[in-house]
Amino acid sequence: MADKSIREARTPDAARDAAPEESVSALPGDGISRRKLLGTAGATGLALGAAGGAVGYAAAPSTATPLSSIGSNRVMFHVKHQPGITEGLQARGHLVAFDLTAGAGRKEAAALLRRWSATAERLMAGEAAASDDTDVARDAGPSSLTITFGFGHSFFSRTCLEKQRPVSLDPLPDFSSDQLDKARSNGDLWVQIGADDALVAFHALRAIQKDAGGAARIRWQMNGFNRTPGATAQPMTARNLMGQLDGTRNPKPTETDFDKRIFVPSSGSNDPAWMANGSYAVVRRIRMLLDDWEKLPLKDQENVIGRRKSDGAPLSGGTETTAMDLEKTDAQGNYVVPGNAHARISRPDQNGGAAILRRPFSYHDGFDANGVPDAGLLFVCWQADPLRGFVTIQRKLDRGDALSKYIRHEASGLFAVPGGAAQGEYVGQRLLEG
């Protein structure tokens, strides 16, 4: 749970709250169809197609009168980098891994990714699935839906594409805080679904599962949530289930080295060509030991993190975005930000410049027989190189992070997420047909 922020103008709850909403009256018999309304959704959405700058990718829809709620927000499918990486945090999320079925290989995988990509494009536009739609999302707009696809280490042997497997996809090392359930880890294929409406997210999950048909079966699936956009008086960094602001120091796309840290370059990389403009997702189910955490006095909680709980400001003073003074001491000569504080240890300047883009969901899966909550973080982080990103930071945390006592890593996965599909392409086409 490294300490960062997604963007100054697009903090987890901020991006879609920045502009005032317009409204439209869509009354029965007014001649305005749902599809026509949805076609105007880009006016307040997070469409990123134009930002990609690559020929063949879709631009944002032209400005028009939008729907009258956050349901109007639309993210484009055909973009330079797959959707679901740089967008603000959504209110609902599903993470799901699939394994190819016995006898399914490269040909079946290509057909599956073609189906999935077509479905993702339709659903992200607020349209129904091409066939056998469940009507779960009827009456809803796109609701910032994103669907993201990735490949696990085992996918390449299943499809006889071992020579195209990136070295960066080598299995993650073991860490002392790991208590991993293998049945809920890894997988041939990974899908991330996020939306600002629970029914829209579930509708996408169901459609993706049905599209898998006989080619793939679900290996594991996890459900998450974040604060709903607009739930706070002003845009702000999200809080996790420990009550801490979580995401203050995420690298920002405005930083000159952002792409270098997060995305595989289109040339001059050791990665295979099909990974150009892609990224690597590390996925961890991190259980928070909330009963133990909540027994700590506020001062002790803040010392564990290194930031004030109320506003996320560093213990060395200032506001949330004030640079942390690691050398500041109190009257007794002790560091104001403790040496083992999570925010100190996870800083890029304490890890050779290593940085990751965190984009998590919280989760709560009920209680055990003793009433202990099974809750925590569905940690998803993005980087151009997992060894220089997540692994570097986690190794440092593993050696003395004060937060480690209150969390447990229970599932893990590493997935290669190729760049976005251009118009007329499906995700992964350059790998599967190259």
Tab-separated table of C-alpha atoms in Angstrom:
chain	number	residue	atom	x	y	z
A	1	MET	CA	0.000	0.000	0.000
A	2	ALA	CA	2.589	2.510	-1.139
A	3	ASP	CA	1.963	6.178	-0.635
A	4	LYS	CA	0.938	8.132	-3.797
A	5	SER	CA	-1.731	9.866	-5.973
A	6	ILE	CA	-3.064	9.131	-9.448
A	7	ARG	CA	-3.160	12.716	-10.709
A	8	GLU	CA	-3.607	16.166	-9.350
A	9	ALA	CA	-6.738	16.718	-11.371
A	10	ARG	CA	-7.745	13.074	-11.357
A	11	THR	CA	-7.469	11.762	-7.833
A	12	PRO	CA	-9.502	8.578	-7.229
A	13	ASP	CA	-12.734	10.467	-6.647
A	14	ALA	CA	-11.799	13.648	-8.454
A	15	ALA	CA	-11.697	13.152	-12.181
A	16	ARG	CA	-15.383	12.868	-12.773
A	17	ASP	CA	-16.369	15.424	-10.137
A	18	ALA	CA	-14.340	18.319	-11.540
A	19	ALA	CA	-16.871	19.556	-14.074
A	20	PRO	CA	-20.460	20.533	-13.250
A	21	GLU	CA	-23.032	18.111	-14.582
A	22	GLU	CA	-25.556	19.076	-17.170
A	23	SER	CA	-28.972	17.501	-17.274
A	24	VAL	CA	-31.381	16.199	-19.831
A	25	SER	CA	-35.028	15.237	-19.595
A	26	ALA	CA	-35.648	11.908	-21.275
A	27	LEU	CA	-39.377	11.406	-20.888
A	28	PRO	CA	-41.424	8.598	-22.395
A	29	GLY	CA	-42.380	9.428	-25.926
A	30	ASP	CA	-39.903	12.268	-26.363
A	31	GLY	CA	-38.252	10.524	-29.271
A	32	ILE	CA	-34.855	10.216	-27.610
A	33	SER	CA	-33.622	6.625	-27.551
A	34	ARG	CA	-31.327	5.226	-24.876
A	35	ARG	CA	-28.664	4.548	-27.480
A	36	LYS	CA	-28.876	8.125	-28.796
A	37	LEU	CA	-28.471	9.460	-25.274
A	38	LEU	CA	-25.516	7.203	-24.651
A	39	GLY	CA	-23.891	8.410	-27.834
A	40	THR	CA	-23.553	11.833	-26.232
A	41	ALA	CA	-21.905	10.526	-23.090
A	42	GLY	CA	-18.378	11.665	-23.831
A	43	ALA	CA	-19.080	15.263	-22.857
A	44	THR	CA	-18.338	14.567	-19.195
A	45	GLY	CA	-16.604	11.203	-19.498
A	46	LEU	CA	-13.012	10.091	-19.110
A	47	ALA	CA	-12.457	9.311	-22.766
A	48	LEU	CA	-8.740	9.026	-23.369
A	49	GLY	CA	-8.578	8.131	-27.046
A	50	ALA	CA	-7.438	11.545	-28.199
A	51	ALA	CA	-4.645	11.608	-25.637
A	52	GLY	CA	-3.048	8.497	-27.064
A	53	GLY	CA	-1.884	10.343	-30.162
A	54	ALA	CA	-1.605	7.130	-32.182
A	55	VAL	CA	-3.197	6.797	-35.614
A	56	GLY	CA	-5.981	4.229	-35.661
A	57	TYR	CA	-7.320	4.879	-32.162
A	58	ALA	CA	-10.709	6.439	-31.528
A	59	ALA	CA	-11.064	10.040	-30.463
A	60	ALA	CA	-13.483	11.050	-27.723
A	61	PRO	CA	-17.117	11.463	-28.811
A	62	SER	CA	-18.048	14.973	-29.887
A	63	THR	CA	-19.448	17.271	-27.241
A	64	ALA	CA	-23.226	17.064	-26.814
A	65	THR	CA	-25.807	17.126	-24.057
A	66	PRO	CA	-24.983	14.287	-21.656
A	67	LEU	CA	-27.123	12.126	-19.445
A	68	SER	CA	-27.922	13.699	-16.085
A	69	SER	CA	-25.751	11.579	-13.783
A	70	ILE	CA	-22.373	9.900	-13.413
A	71	GLY	CA	-23.854	7.143	-15.554
A	72	SER	CA	-23.013	9.275	-18.603
A	73	ASN	CA	-19.252	8.991	-18.154
A	74	ARG	CA	-17.735	6.950	-20.952
A	75	VAL	CA	-14.228	5.567	-21.398
A	76	MET	CA	-13.075	4.688	-24.914
A	77	PHE	CA	-12.007	1.139	-25.771
A	78	HIS	CA	-9.709	1.793	-28.755
A	79	VAL	CA	-6.914	3.759	-27.083
A	80	LYS	CA	-3.121	3.644	-27.009
A	81	HIS	CA	-2.985	2.033	-23.567
A	82	GLN	CA	-5.753	-0.301	-22.473
A	83	PRO	CA	-8.522	1.333	-20.421
A	84	GLY	CA	-8.547	0.740	-16.670
A	85	ILE	CA	-4.971	1.864	-16.004
A	86	THR	CA	-4.850	5.666	-15.811
A	87	GLU	CA	-8.537	6.414	-15.193
A	88	GLY	CA	-9.722	7.484	-11.738
A	89	LEU	CA	-10.835	4.809	-9.293
A	90	GLN	CA	-14.305	3.435	-9.950
A	91	ALA	CA	-16.921	2.644	-7.322
A	92	ARG	CA	-17.163	-1.078	-8.164
A	93	GLY	CA	-14.697	-3.611	-9.495
A	94	HIS	CA	-14.312	-7.277	-10.357
A	95	LEU	CA	-11.039	-9.109	-10.881
A	96	VAL	CA	-11.277	-12.490	-12.552
A	97	ALA	CA	-8.728	-15.010	-13.828
A	98	PHE	CA	-9.405	-17.741	-16.372
A	99	ASP	CA	-7.567	-20.903	-17.394
A	100	LEU	CA	-7.854	-22.227	-20.928
A	101	THR	CA	-9.735	-25.510	-21.007
A	102	ALA	CA	-8.184	-28.820	-22.039
A	103	GLY	CA	-7.621	-28.825	-25.785
A	104	ALA	CA	-7.898	-25.059	-26.148
A	105	GLY	CA	-4.793	-23.461	-27.654
A	106	ARG	CA	-3.689	-20.469	-29.652
A	107	LYS	CA	-6.577	-20.590	-32.133
A	108	GLU	CA	-9.206	-20.775	-29.407
A	109	ALA	CA	-7.478	-18.067	-27.392
A	110	ALA	CA	-7.487	-15.739	-30.396
A	111	ALA	CA	-11.201	-16.318	-30.965
A	112	LEU	CA	-11.863	-15.678	-27.271
A	113	LEU	CA	-9.941	-12.383	-27.200
A	114	ARG	CA	-11.773	-11.333	-30.336
A	115	ARG	CA	-15.126	-11.998	-28.630
A	116	TRP	CA	-14.056	-10.324	-25.411
A	117	SER	CA	-12.788	-7.218	-27.200
A	118	ALA	CA	-16.010	-6.828	-29.169
A	119	THR	CA	-18.067	-7.205	-26.016
A	120	ALA	CA	-15.881	-4.743	-24.089
A	121	GLU	CA	-16.245	-2.122	-26.819
A	122	ARG	CA	-20.041	-2.430	-26.826
A	123	LEU	CA	-20.500	-2.451	-23.057
A	124	MET	CA	-18.110	0.460	-22.489
A	125	ALA	CA	-20.238	2.466	-24.938
A	126	GLY	CA	-23.335	1.685	-22.877
A	127	GLU	CA	-24.736	-0.755	-25.425
A	128	ALA	CA	-26.124	-4.223	-24.788
A	129	ALA	CA	-24.098	-7.341	-25.494
A	130	ALA	CA	-24.321	-8.490	-29.117
A	131	SER	CA	-26.369	-11.565	-28.221
A	132	ASP	CA	-28.116	-13.073	-25.217
A	133	ASP	CA	-27.872	-9.873	-23.161
A	134	THR	CA	-29.097	-10.278	-19.585
A	135	ASP	CA	-30.664	-6.789	-19.342
A	136	VAL	CA	-28.933	-6.291	-15.987
A	137	ALA	CA	-27.622	-2.883	-17.125
A	138	ARG	CA	-30.787	-1.833	-18.951
A	139	ASP	CA	-31.524	1.883	-18.398
A	140	ALA	CA	-27.947	2.600	-17.261
A	141	GLY	CA	-25.336	4.632	-19.074
A	142	PRO	CA	-21.692	3.555	-19.523
A	143	SER	CA	-20.915	4.540	-15.898
A	144	SER	CA	-17.154	4.806	-16.561
A	145	LEU	CA	-16.986	1.086	-17.351
A	146	THR	CA	-13.513	-0.215	-18.201
A	147	ILE	CA	-12.542	-3.764	-19.141
A	148	THR	CA	-8.844	-4.674	-19.220
A	149	PHE	CA	-7.222	-7.918	-20.418
A	150	GLY	CA	-3.907	-9.540	-19.527
A	151	PHE	CA	-1.902	-12.750	-19.974
A	152	GLY	CA	-0.368	-14.846	-17.205
A	153	HIS	CA	2.911	-16.807	-17.315
A	154	SER	CA	1.124	-20.108	-18.015
A	155	PHE	CA	-0.765	-18.700	-21.019
A	156	PHE	CA	2.287	-18.905	-23.263
A	157	SER	CA	2.950	-22.603	-22.784
A	158	ARG	CA	-0.747	-23.360	-23.250
A	159	THR	CA	-0.696	-21.570	-26.619
A	160	CYS	CA	2.796	-22.710	-27.733
A	161	LEU	CA	4.018	-19.115	-27.622
A	162	GLU	CA	6.858	-19.578	-25.125
A	163	LYS	CA	9.276	-17.634	-27.329
A	164	GLN	CA	6.980	-14.604	-27.042
A	165	ARG	CA	6.773	-14.723	-23.257
A	166	PRO	CA	8.380	-11.601	-21.741
A	167	VAL	CA	11.220	-12.069	-19.275
A	168	SER	CA	9.413	-9.520	-17.104
A	169	LEU	CA	6.659	-12.098	-16.611
A	170	ASP	CA	8.941	-14.427	-14.632
A	171	PRO	CA	7.220	-15.434	-11.348
A	172	LEU	CA	7.421	-13.025	-8.438
A	173	PRO	CA	9.787	-13.989	-5.604
A	174	ASP	CA	8.504	-15.133	-2.220
A	175	PHE	CA	8.035	-12.551	0.528
A	176	SER	CA	7.878	-13.112	4.274
A	177	SER	CA	4.346	-11.691	4.550
A	178	ASP	CA	3.015	-14.122	1.896
A	179	GLN	CA	0.432	-16.700	2.897
A	180	LEU	CA	-0.712	-17.326	-0.650
A	181	ASP	CA	-3.622	-19.487	-1.710
A	182	LYS	CA	-2.494	-21.028	-5.003
A	183	ALA	CA	-6.088	-21.651	-6.069
A	184	ARG	CA	-6.713	-17.894	-5.953
A	185	SER	CA	-3.430	-16.878	-7.576
A	186	ASN	CA	-2.110	-16.484	-11.153
A	187	GLY	CA	-4.055	-17.854	-14.145
A	188	ASP	CA	-3.742	-18.038	-17.943
A	189	LEU	CA	-5.864	-14.927	-18.546
A	190	TRP	CA	-6.835	-11.983	-16.344
A	191	VAL	CA	-9.697	-9.519	-16.695
A	192	GLN	CA	-10.164	-6.329	-14.670
A	193	ILE	CA	-13.626	-4.739	-14.677
A	194	GLY	CA	-14.448	-1.386	-13.104
A	195	ALA	CA	-17.515	0.874	-13.189
A	196	ASP	CA	-19.277	3.542	-11.148
A	197	ASP	CA	-22.449	1.453	-10.959
A	198	ALA	CA	-22.625	-1.993	-9.375
A	199	LEU	CA	-25.092	-3.390	-11.914
A	200	VAL	CA	-23.040	-2.135	-14.862
A	201	ALA	CA	-19.946	-3.831	-13.407
A	202	PHE	CA	-21.797	-7.090	-12.762
A	203	HIS	CA	-23.332	-7.000	-16.231
A	204	ALA	CA	-19.841	-6.820	-17.729
A	205	LEU	CA	-18.586	-9.639	-15.502
A	206	ARG	CA	-21.457	-11.877	-16.566
A	207	ALA	CA	-20.976	-11.067	-20.249
A	208	ILE	CA	-17.241	-11.813	-20.094
A	209	GLN	CA	-17.886	-15.118	-18.332
A	210	LYS	CA	-20.509	-16.149	-20.895
A	211	ASP	CA	-18.228	-15.169	-23.781
A	212	ALA	CA	-15.581	-17.553	-22.436
A	213	GLY	CA	-17.799	-20.431	-23.584
A	214	GLY	CA	-15.914	-23.696	-23.797
A	215	ALA	CA	-12.526	-22.033	-24.331
A	216	ALA	CA	-11.784	-20.999	-20.745
A	217	ARG	CA	-13.057	-21.570	-17.231
A	218	ILE	CA	-12.907	-19.255	-14.229
A	219	ARG	CA	-9.945	-19.929	-11.952
A	220	TRP	CA	-10.770	-17.268	-9.341
A	221	GLN	CA	-12.853	-14.117	-9.035
A	222	MET	CA	-12.790	-11.234	-6.525
A	223	ASN	CA	-15.140	-8.305	-5.936
A	224	GLY	CA	-14.105	-4.833	-4.808
A	225	PHE	CA	-15.348	-1.318	-4.201
A	226	ASN	CA	-14.243	2.275	-3.698
A	227	ARG	CA	-15.957	5.463	-2.654
A	228	THR	CA	-18.603	6.546	-5.165
A	229	PRO	CA	-17.631	9.673	-7.130
A	230	GLY	CA	-19.428	12.675	-5.697
A	231	ALA	CA	-19.820	11.192	-2.205
A	232	THR	CA	-17.501	13.816	-0.698
A	233	ALA	CA	-17.994	17.570	-0.541
A	234	GLN	CA	-14.948	18.041	-2.749
A	235	PRO	CA	-12.676	15.729	-4.774
A	236	MET	CA	-10.130	14.013	-2.564
A	237	THR	CA	-7.817	11.031	-2.341
A	238	ALA	CA	-9.661	7.815	-1.479
A	239	ARG	CA	-9.510	6.166	1.934
A	240	ASN	CA	-8.839	2.476	2.505
A	241	LEU	CA	-10.513	0.258	5.101
A	242	MET	CA	-7.946	1.318	7.698
A	243	GLY	CA	-9.284	4.848	7.354
A	244	GLN	CA	-6.073	6.209	5.817
A	245	LEU	CA	-5.889	8.348	2.700
A	246	ASP	CA	-4.441	5.932	0.182
A	247	GLY	CA	-2.819	7.117	-3.049
A	248	THR	CA	-1.238	10.459	-2.217
A	249	ARG	CA	2.068	9.871	-4.002
A	250	ASN	CA	0.944	7.934	-7.052
A	251	PRO	CA	3.030	9.013	-10.072
A	252	LYS	CA	1.161	11.516	-12.241
A	253	PRO	CA	0.843	11.396	-16.051
A	254	THR	CA	2.058	14.997	-16.081
A	255	GLU	CA	5.460	13.891	-14.785
A	256	THR	CA	8.095	13.636	-17.519
A	257	ASP	CA	9.079	10.064	-16.616
A	258	PHE	CA	5.540	8.723	-16.106
A	259	ASP	CA	5.358	6.695	-19.338
A	260	LYS	CA	8.868	5.364	-18.790
A	261	ARG	CA	7.907	4.032	-15.372
A	262	ILE	CA	4.448	2.686	-16.199
A	263	PHE	CA	4.330	1.652	-19.884
A	264	VAL	CA	6.495	-0.513	-22.121
A	265	PRO	CA	7.969	1.719	-24.862
A	266	SER	CA	7.176	1.090	-28.511
A	267	SER	CA	10.878	0.633	-29.262
A	268	GLY	CA	14.200	0.218	-27.495
A	269	SER	CA	12.861	-2.285	-24.966
A	270	ASN	CA	13.830	-5.841	-24.066
A	271	ASP	CA	10.139	-6.747	-24.161
A	272	PRO	CA	8.665	-8.435	-27.241
A	273	ALA	CA	7.149	-6.097	-29.825
A	274	TRP	CA	3.580	-7.142	-29.025
A	275	MET	CA	3.922	-5.543	-25.548
A	276	ALA	CA	4.511	-2.034	-26.979
A	277	ASN	CA	2.442	0.532	-25.033
A	278	GLY	CA	1.452	-2.181	-22.570
A	279	SER	CA	2.116	-2.540	-18.856
A	280	TYR	CA	2.533	-5.208	-16.192
A	281	ALA	CA	-0.127	-5.649	-13.516
A	282	VAL	CA	0.738	-7.083	-10.119
A	283	VAL	CA	-2.433	-8.243	-8.364
A	284	ARG	CA	-2.432	-9.062	-4.641
A	285	ARG	CA	-5.281	-9.849	-2.267
A	286	ILE	CA	-4.062	-8.179	0.916
A	287	ARG	CA	-6.070	-8.938	4.018
A	288	MET	CA	-6.114	-6.176	6.627
A	289	LEU	CA	-6.137	-7.391	10.227
A	290	LEU	CA	-8.673	-4.742	11.140
A	291	ASP	CA	-9.425	-5.918	14.684
A	292	ASP	CA	-5.742	-5.532	15.594
A	293	TRP	CA	-5.396	-2.265	13.689
A	294	GLU	CA	-8.443	-0.649	15.259
A	295	LYS	CA	-7.137	-1.362	18.773
A	296	LEU	CA	-4.182	0.942	18.135
A	297	PRO	CA	-4.437	4.506	19.445
A	298	LEU	CA	-4.621	7.135	16.712
A	299	LYS	CA	-1.045	8.279	17.350
A	300	ASP	CA	0.280	4.735	16.876
A	301	GLN	CA	-1.709	4.292	13.647
A	302	GLU	CA	-0.229	7.512	12.295
A	303	ASN	CA	3.294	6.409	13.248
A	304	VAL	CA	2.806	3.123	11.392
A	305	ILE	CA	1.860	4.982	8.209
A	306	GLY	CA	3.915	8.170	8.674
A	307	ARG	CA	0.980	10.455	7.868
A	308	ARG	CA	-1.887	12.082	9.732
A	309	LYS	CA	-5.085	10.093	9.478
A	310	SER	CA	-7.314	13.155	9.251
A	311	ASP	CA	-5.877	14.730	6.118
A	312	GLY	CA	-2.965	12.569	4.917
A	313	ALA	CA	-0.338	15.194	5.701
A	314	PRO	CA	3.144	13.863	6.562
A	315	LEU	CA	3.960	13.782	10.275
A	316	SER	CA	6.750	16.229	9.501
A	317	GLY	CA	4.081	18.881	8.836
A	318	GLY	CA	2.209	20.639	6.059
A	319	THR	CA	-0.658	19.367	3.929
A	320	GLU	CA	-1.258	16.087	2.096
A	321	THR	CA	0.937	17.114	-0.839
A	322	THR	CA	3.747	18.663	1.235
A	323	ALA	CA	7.086	16.913	0.690
A	324	MET	CA	7.904	14.640	3.615
A	325	ASP	CA	10.911	15.802	5.689
A	326	LEU	CA	12.667	12.531	6.493
A	327	GLU	CA	15.347	14.214	8.602
A	328	LYS	CA	13.072	16.173	10.955
A	329	THR	CA	13.389	15.124	14.615
A	330	ASP	CA	11.497	15.833	17.828
A	331	ALA	CA	12.853	17.232	21.095
A	332	GLN	CA	14.259	13.815	22.015
A	333	GLY	CA	16.114	13.479	18.725
A	334	ASN	CA	13.756	10.849	17.281
A	335	TYR	CA	12.600	11.012	13.690
A	336	VAL	CA	9.162	12.629	13.470
A	337	VAL	CA	8.419	10.178	10.648
A	338	PRO	CA	9.544	6.860	12.195
A	339	GLY	CA	12.261	4.911	10.423
A	340	ASN	CA	9.930	1.974	9.772
A	341	ALA	CA	6.888	4.064	8.722
A	342	HIS	CA	5.207	2.727	5.606
A	343	ALA	CA	5.233	6.077	3.801
A	344	ARG	CA	8.978	6.504	4.425
A	345	ILE	CA	10.017	3.026	3.284
A	346	SER	CA	7.856	2.969	0.149
A	347	ARG	CA	9.058	6.327	-1.227
A	348	PRO	CA	10.744	6.163	-4.666
A	349	ASP	CA	13.770	8.057	-3.354
A	350	GLN	CA	14.217	5.301	-0.764
A	351	ASN	CA	14.069	2.598	-3.443
A	352	GLY	CA	16.368	3.752	-6.211
A	353	GLY	CA	13.565	5.656	-7.918
A	354	ALA	CA	11.258	2.615	-8.138
A	355	ALA	CA	7.638	3.666	-8.590
A	356	ILE	CA	4.336	1.940	-9.308
A	357	LEU	CA	0.891	3.224	-10.259
A	358	ARG	CA	-1.511	1.842	-7.690
A	359	ARG	CA	-5.144	1.377	-8.693
A	360	PRO	CA	-6.750	-0.827	-6.025
A	361	PHE	CA	-10.209	-1.766	-4.801
A	362	SER	CA	-11.203	-2.482	-1.225
A	363	TYR	CA	-12.978	-5.745	-0.473
A	364	HIS	CA	-15.099	-7.297	2.280
A	365	ASP	CA	-15.969	-10.985	2.043
A	366	GLY	CA	-17.861	-11.401	5.309
A	367	PHE	CA	-16.718	-12.701	8.697
A	368	ASP	CA	-15.234	-15.921	9.997
A	369	ALA	CA	-16.700	-18.067	12.794
A	370	ASN	CA	-15.143	-15.752	15.384
A	371	GLY	CA	-16.565	-12.608	13.839
A	372	VAL	CA	-13.237	-11.506	12.364
A	373	PRO	CA	-13.747	-9.554	9.124
A	374	ASP	CA	-12.281	-10.942	5.911
A	375	ALA	CA	-11.564	-7.527	4.456
A	376	GLY	CA	-8.742	-5.551	2.942
A	377	LEU	CA	-7.331	-4.443	-0.377
A	378	LEU	CA	-7.445	-5.892	-3.876
A	379	PHE	CA	-4.089	-4.357	-4.671
A	380	VAL	CA	-3.475	-3.705	-8.378
A	381	CYS	CA	-0.347	-1.853	-9.435
A	382	TRP	CA	1.047	-1.016	-12.853
A	383	GLN	CA	4.633	-0.673	-14.037
A	384	ALA	CA	6.819	-1.068	-17.114
A	385	ASP	CA	9.050	-3.579	-15.290
A	386	PRO	CA	7.818	-5.549	-12.233
A	387	LEU	CA	11.365	-6.308	-11.076
A	388	ARG	CA	12.249	-2.610	-10.927
A	389	GLY	CA	8.795	-1.622	-9.667
A	390	PHE	CA	6.773	-3.819	-7.322
A	391	VAL	CA	9.529	-6.305	-6.465
A	392	THR	CA	12.033	-3.604	-5.516
A	393	ILE	CA	9.540	-1.831	-3.256
A	394	GLN	CA	8.087	-5.003	-1.716
A	395	ARG	CA	11.547	-6.343	-0.863
A	396	LYS	CA	12.244	-3.117	1.023
A	397	LEU	CA	8.902	-3.288	2.818
A	398	ASP	CA	9.553	-6.936	3.617
A	399	ARG	CA	12.618	-5.988	5.639
A	400	GLY	CA	10.943	-3.749	8.188
A	401	ASP	CA	7.676	-2.048	7.264
A	402	ALA	CA	5.657	-1.237	10.400
A	403	LEU	CA	2.466	-1.944	8.467
A	404	SER	CA	3.410	-5.592	7.791
A	405	LYS	CA	2.173	-6.594	11.246
A	406	TYR	CA	-1.358	-5.584	10.287
A	407	ILE	CA	-1.684	-7.069	6.793
A	408	ARG	CA	-1.368	-10.475	5.131
A	409	HIS	CA	-0.849	-11.205	1.427
A	410	GLU	CA	-3.237	-14.069	0.625
A	411	ALA	CA	-3.277	-14.249	-3.188
A	412	SER	CA	-1.019	-13.046	-5.989
A	413	GLY	CA	-0.763	-12.745	-9.733
A	414	LEU	CA	1.422	-11.120	-12.377
A	415	PHE	CA	0.009	-10.391	-15.821
A	416	ALA	CA	1.320	-8.921	-19.075
A	417	VAL	CA	-1.227	-6.372	-20.290
A	418	PRO	CA	-0.612	-5.471	-23.957
A	419	GLY	CA	-1.250	-2.035	-25.393
A	420	GLY	CA	-4.694	-0.963	-26.484
A	421	ALA	CA	-6.319	-2.350	-29.605
A	422	ALA	CA	-6.531	-0.042	-32.612
A	423	GLN	CA	-9.734	0.221	-34.620
A	424	GLY	CA	-10.371	-3.133	-36.274
A	425	GLU	CA	-8.098	-5.002	-33.855
A	426	TYR	CA	-8.733	-7.056	-30.743
A	427	VAL	CA	-6.570	-6.994	-27.623
A	428	GLY	CA	-3.582	-9.319	-27.985
A	429	GLN	CA	-3.938	-9.690	-31.752
A	430	ARG	CA	-0.296	-8.837	-32.391
A	431	LEU	CA	0.724	-11.668	-30.075
A	432	LEU	CA	-1.764	-14.296	-31.206
A	433	GLU	CA	-1.545	-13.574	-34.947
A	434	GLY	CA	2.001	-12.184	-35.150
